mmCIF file of C-alpha atoms in Angstrom:
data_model
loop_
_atom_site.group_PDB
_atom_site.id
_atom_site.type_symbol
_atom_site.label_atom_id
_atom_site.label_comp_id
_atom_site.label_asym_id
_atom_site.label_seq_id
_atom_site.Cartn_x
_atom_site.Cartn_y
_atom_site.Cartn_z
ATOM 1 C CA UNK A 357 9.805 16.020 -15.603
ATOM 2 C CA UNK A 358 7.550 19.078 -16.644
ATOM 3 C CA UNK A 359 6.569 20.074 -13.302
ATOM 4 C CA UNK A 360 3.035 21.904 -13.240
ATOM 5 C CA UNK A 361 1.835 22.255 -16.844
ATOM 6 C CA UNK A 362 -1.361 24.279 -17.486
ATOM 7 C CA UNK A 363 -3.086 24.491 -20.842
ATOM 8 C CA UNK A 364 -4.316 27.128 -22.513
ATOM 9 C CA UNK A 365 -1.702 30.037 -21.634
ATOM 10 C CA UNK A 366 -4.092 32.832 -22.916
ATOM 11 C CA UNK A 367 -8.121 32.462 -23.753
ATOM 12 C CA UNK A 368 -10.579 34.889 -24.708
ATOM 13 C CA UNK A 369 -14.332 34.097 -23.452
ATOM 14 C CA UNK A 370 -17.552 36.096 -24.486
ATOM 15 C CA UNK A 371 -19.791 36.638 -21.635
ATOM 16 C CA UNK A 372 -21.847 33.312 -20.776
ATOM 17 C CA UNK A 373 -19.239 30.869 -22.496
ATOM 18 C CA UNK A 374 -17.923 27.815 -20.635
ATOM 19 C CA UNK A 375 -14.577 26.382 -20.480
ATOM 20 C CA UNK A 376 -12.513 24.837 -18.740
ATOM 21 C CA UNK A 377 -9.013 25.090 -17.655
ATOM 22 C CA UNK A 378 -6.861 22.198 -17.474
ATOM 23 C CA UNK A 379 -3.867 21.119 -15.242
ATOM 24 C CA UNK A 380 -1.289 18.824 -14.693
ATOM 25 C CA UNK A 381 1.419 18.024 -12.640
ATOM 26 C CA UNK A 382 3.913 14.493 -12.580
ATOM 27 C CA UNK A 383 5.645 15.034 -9.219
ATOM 28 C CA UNK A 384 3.423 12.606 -7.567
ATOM 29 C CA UNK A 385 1.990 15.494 -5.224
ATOM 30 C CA UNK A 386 -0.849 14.842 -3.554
ATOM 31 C CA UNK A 387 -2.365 18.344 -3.041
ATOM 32 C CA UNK A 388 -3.219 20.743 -6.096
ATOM 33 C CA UNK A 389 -4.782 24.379 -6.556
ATOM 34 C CA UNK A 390 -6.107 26.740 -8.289
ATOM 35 C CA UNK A 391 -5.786 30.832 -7.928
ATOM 36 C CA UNK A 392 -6.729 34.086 -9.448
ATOM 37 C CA UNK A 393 -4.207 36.831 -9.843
ATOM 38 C CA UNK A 394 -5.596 40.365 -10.085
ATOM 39 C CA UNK A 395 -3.922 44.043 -10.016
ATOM 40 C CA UNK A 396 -3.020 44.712 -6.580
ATOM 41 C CA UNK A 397 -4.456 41.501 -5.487
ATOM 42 C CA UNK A 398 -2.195 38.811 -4.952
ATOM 43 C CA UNK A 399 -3.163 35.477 -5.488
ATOM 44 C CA UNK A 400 -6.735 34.152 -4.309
ATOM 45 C CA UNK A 401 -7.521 30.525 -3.905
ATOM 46 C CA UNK A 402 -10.281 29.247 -5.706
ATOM 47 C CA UNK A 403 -10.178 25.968 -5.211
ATOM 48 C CA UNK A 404 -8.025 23.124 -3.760
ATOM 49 C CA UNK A 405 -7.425 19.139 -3.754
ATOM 50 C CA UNK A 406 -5.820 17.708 -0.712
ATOM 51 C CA UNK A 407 -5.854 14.256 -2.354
ATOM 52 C CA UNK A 408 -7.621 12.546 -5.400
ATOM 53 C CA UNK A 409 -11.150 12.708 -5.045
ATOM 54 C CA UNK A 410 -11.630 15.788 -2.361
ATOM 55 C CA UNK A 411 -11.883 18.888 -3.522
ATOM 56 C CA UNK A 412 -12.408 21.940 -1.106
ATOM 57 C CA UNK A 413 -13.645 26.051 -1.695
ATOM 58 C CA UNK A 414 -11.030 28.482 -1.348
ATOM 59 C CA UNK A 415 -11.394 32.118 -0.802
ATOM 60 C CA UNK A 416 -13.320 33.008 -4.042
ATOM 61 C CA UNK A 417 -15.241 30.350 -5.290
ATOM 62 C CA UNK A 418 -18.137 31.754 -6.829
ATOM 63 C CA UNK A 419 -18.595 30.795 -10.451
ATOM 64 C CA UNK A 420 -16.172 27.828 -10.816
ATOM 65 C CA UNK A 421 -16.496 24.154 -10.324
ATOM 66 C CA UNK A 422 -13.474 21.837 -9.888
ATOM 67 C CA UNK A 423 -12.571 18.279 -10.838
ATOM 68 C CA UNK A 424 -9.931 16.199 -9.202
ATOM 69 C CA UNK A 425 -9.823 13.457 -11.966
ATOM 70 C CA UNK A 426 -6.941 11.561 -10.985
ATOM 71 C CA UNK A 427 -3.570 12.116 -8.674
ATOM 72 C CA UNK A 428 -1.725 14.050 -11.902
ATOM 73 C CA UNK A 429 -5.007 16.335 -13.184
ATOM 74 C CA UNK A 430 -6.908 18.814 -11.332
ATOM 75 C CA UNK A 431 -9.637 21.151 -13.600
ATOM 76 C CA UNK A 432 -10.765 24.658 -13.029
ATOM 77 C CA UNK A 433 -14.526 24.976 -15.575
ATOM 78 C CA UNK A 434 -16.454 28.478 -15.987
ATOM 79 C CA UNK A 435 -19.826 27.565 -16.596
ATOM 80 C CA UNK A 436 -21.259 30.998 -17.450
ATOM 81 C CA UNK A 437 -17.887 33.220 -17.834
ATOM 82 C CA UNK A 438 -18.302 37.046 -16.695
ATOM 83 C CA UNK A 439 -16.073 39.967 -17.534
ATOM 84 C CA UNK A 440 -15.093 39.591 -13.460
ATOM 85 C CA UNK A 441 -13.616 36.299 -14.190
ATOM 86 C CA UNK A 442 -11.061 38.635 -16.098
ATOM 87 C CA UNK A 443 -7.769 37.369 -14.617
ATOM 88 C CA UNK A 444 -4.229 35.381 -14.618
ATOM 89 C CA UNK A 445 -5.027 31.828 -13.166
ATOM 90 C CA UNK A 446 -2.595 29.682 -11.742
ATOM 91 C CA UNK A 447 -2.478 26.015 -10.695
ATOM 92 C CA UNK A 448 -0.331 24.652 -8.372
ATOM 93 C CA UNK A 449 0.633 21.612 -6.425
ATOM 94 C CA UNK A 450 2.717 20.597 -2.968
ATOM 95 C CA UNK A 451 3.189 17.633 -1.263
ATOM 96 C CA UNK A 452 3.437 18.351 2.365
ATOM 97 C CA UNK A 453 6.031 17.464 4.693
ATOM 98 C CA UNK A 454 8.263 16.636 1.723
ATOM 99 C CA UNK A 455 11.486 17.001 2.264
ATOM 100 C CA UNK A 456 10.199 19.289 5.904
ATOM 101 C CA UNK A 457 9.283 22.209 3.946
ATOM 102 C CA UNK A 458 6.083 22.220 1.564
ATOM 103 C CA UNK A 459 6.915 24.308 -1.714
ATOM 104 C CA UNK A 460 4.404 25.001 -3.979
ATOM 105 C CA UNK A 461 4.962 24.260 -7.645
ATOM 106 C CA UNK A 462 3.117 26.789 -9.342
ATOM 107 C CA UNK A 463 1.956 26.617 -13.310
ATOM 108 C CA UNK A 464 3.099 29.617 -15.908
ATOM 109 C CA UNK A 465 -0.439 30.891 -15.689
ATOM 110 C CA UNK A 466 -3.475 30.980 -18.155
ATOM 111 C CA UNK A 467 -4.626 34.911 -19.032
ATOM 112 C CA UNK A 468 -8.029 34.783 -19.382
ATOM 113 C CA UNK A 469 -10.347 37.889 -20.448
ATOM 114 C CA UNK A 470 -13.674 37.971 -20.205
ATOM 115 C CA UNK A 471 -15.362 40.206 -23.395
ATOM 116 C CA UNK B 210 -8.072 34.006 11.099
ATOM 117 C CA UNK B 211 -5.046 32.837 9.030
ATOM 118 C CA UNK B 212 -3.479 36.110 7.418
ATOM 119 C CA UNK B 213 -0.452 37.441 5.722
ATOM 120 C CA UNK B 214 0.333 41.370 5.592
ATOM 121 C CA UNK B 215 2.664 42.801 3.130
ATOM 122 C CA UNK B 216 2.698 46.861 4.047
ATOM 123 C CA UNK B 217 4.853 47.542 1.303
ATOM 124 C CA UNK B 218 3.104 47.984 -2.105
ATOM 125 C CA UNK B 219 5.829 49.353 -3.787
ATOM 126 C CA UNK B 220 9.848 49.579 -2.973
ATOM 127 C CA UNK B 221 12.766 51.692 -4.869
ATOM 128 C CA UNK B 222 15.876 50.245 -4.011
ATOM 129 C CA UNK B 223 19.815 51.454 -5.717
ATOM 130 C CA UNK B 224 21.316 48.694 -7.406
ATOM 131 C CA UNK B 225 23.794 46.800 -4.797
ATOM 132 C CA UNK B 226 22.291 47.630 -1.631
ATOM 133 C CA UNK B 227 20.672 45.271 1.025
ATOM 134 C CA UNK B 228 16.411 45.086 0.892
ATOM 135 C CA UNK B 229 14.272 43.652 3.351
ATOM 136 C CA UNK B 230 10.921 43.493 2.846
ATOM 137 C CA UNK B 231 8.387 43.002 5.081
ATOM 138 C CA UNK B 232 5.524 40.235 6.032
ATOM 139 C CA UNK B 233 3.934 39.768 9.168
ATOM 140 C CA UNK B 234 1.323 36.904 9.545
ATOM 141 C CA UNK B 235 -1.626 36.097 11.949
ATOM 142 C CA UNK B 236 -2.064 32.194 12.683
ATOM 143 C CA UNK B 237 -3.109 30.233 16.142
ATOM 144 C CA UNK B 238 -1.307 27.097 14.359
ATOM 145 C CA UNK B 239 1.459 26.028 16.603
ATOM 146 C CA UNK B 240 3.124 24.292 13.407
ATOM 147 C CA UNK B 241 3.306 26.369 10.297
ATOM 148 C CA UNK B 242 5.627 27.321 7.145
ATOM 149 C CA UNK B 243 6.341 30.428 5.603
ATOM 150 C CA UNK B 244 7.220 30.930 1.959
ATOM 151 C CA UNK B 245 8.784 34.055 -0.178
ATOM 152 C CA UNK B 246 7.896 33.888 -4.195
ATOM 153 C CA UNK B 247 9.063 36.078 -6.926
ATOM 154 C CA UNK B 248 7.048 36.630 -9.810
ATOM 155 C CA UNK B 249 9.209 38.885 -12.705
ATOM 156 C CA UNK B 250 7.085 40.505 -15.235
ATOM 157 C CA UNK B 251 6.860 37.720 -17.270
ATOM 158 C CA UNK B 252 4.817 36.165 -14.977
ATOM 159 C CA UNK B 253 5.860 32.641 -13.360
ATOM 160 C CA UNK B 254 6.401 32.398 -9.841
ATOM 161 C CA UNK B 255 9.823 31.341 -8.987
ATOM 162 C CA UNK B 256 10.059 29.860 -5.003
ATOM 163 C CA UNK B 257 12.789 31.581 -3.208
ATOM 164 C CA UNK B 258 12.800 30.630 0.351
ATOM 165 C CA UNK B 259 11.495 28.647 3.046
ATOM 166 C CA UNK B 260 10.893 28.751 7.015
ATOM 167 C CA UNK B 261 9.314 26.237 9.252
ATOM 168 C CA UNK B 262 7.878 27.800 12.696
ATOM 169 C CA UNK B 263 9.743 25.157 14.282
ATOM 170 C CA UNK B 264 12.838 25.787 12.773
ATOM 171 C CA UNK B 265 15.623 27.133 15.106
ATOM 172 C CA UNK B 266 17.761 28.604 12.649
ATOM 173 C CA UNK B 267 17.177 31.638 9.852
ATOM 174 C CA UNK B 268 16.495 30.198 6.488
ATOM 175 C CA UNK B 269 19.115 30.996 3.832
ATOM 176 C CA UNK B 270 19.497 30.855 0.217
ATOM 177 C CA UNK B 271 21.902 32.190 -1.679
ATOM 178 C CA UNK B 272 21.392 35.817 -1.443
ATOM 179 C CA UNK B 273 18.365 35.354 0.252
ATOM 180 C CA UNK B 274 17.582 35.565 4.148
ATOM 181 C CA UNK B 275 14.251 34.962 5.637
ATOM 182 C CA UNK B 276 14.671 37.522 9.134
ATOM 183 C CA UNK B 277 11.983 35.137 11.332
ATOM 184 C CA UNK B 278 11.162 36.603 14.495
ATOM 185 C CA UNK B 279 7.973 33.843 16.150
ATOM 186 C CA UNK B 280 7.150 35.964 18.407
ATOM 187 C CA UNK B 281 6.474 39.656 16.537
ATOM 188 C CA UNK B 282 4.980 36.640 13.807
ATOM 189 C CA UNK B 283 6.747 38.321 11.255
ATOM 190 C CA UNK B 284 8.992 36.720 8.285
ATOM 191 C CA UNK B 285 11.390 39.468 6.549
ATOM 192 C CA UNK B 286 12.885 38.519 3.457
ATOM 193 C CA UNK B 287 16.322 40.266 3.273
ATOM 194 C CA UNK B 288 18.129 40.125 -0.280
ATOM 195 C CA UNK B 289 21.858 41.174 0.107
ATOM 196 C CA UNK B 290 23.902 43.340 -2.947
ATOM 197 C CA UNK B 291 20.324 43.442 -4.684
ATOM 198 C CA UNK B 292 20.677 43.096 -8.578
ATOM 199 C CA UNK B 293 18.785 44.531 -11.665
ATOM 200 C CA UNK B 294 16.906 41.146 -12.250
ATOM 201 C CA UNK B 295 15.945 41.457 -8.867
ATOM 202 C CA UNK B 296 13.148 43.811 -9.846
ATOM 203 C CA UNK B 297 9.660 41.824 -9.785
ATOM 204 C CA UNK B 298 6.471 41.357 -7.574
ATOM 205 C CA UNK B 299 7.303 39.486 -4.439
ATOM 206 C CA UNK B 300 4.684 37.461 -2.375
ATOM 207 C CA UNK B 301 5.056 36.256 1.416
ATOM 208 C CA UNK B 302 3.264 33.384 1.725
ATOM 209 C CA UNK B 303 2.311 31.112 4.653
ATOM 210 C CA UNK B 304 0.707 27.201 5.236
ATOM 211 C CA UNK B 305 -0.785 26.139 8.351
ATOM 212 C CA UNK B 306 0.020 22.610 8.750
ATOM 213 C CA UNK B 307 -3.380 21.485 10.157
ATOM 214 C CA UNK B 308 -5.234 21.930 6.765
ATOM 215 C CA UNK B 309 -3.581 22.197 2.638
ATOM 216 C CA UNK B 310 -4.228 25.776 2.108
ATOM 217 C CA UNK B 311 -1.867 28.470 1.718
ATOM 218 C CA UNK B 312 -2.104 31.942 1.926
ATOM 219 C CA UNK B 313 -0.530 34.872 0.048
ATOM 220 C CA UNK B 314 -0.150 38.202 0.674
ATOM 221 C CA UNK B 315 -0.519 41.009 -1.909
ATOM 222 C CA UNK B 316 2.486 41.359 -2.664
ATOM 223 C CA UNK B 317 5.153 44.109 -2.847
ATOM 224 C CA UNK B 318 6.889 45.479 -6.359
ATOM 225 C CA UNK B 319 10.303 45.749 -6.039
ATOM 226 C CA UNK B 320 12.262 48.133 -8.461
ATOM 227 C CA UNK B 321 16.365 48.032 -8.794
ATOM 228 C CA UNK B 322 17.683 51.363 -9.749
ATOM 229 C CA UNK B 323 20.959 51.349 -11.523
#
């Protein structure tokens, strides 16, 4: 049982590159995520998947597309990467009303810099 | 709108004392949990604690207390006899039943002082 598993952990993009960020998680969950950590920020949702198939905007959405491709994988792609895309991303995933309290299960993080 | 306030950025606490740090939130959801994170420097975040708005009692965890008071909306976390490995970024975090997403405050850097 790996939890949340996020691939790469660090990625260096010249401006205008693509890629994409991939996730997975085998707790069955049906909800998944994706944030951006800045300094001083917090975490900022970019994206989320209540269930296979939907996929909704977060806070900061601008400059990333999402796929929900099945139950376990949920993928964050930059199409045109920009130094403010700069950041520590995280995936996560809950199942709500498991167990009466809805933890997130958060990923280690990819580090991603923007040249 | 759905909001969580940490007013602490930054906290200086002596090894073995009690902390409490602060997080108020702002939701018109009757039904509604409330989370506290840690995230050490090397970067995961590690769930500490949990509180449902219908919940009667204070949350506990170990060393960890979640000070819930519904009607001020706010959701303390208390860690008793604090610890050197205590020192990381800590996030209050809350999710409104009626839809999946959850929100974070900034967060506030704890520091244990030996």
């Amino acid at each position: 049982n790996a939890g949340v598993t996020q691939t790469p952990k660090f990625q260096v993009l010249k401006t205008g590159q693509s890629m994409t960020l991939q996730c997975a998680q085998d707790m069955n969950h049906n909800s998944m995520y994706w944030y951006r950590q800045d300094p001083g920020m917090g975490l900022r949702l970019i994206y989320y998947s209540a269930s296979e198939g939907t996929t909704d905007k977060g806070e900061v959405p601008n400059g990333y597309n999402v796929s929900r491709l099945n139950k376990r994988e949920f993928s964050l792609r930059l199409e045109s990467a920009a130094p403010s895309q700069t950041s520590v991303y995280f995936c996560a995933s809950t199942s709500p009303g498991l167990a009466g309290r809805n933890e997130q299960f958060f990923g280690p993080g990819t580090r991603l810099t923007v040249l | 709108a759905q909001k969580i306030t940490q007013t602490q950025p930054g906290m200086f606490v002596q090894e073995k004392e009690a902390v409490t740090l602060d997080c108020t939130y702002d939701t018109s959801d009757p039904s509604y949990g409330l989370f506290w994170y840690k995230q050490p420097s090397s970067g995961e975040m590690i769930f500490l604690i949990y509180q449902g708005s219908y919940d009667q009692q204070n949350a506990t965890e170990g060393r960890y207390s979640l000070n819930f008071q519904k009607a001020r909306k706010s959701a303390n976390l208390v860690i008793s006899a604090s610890q050197l490995g205590d020192s990381a970024m800590y996030f209050c975090a809350m999710f409104p039943n009626r839809d999946d997403k959850i929100i974070f405050g900034k967060g506030t850097r704890l520091h244990i002082l030996p």
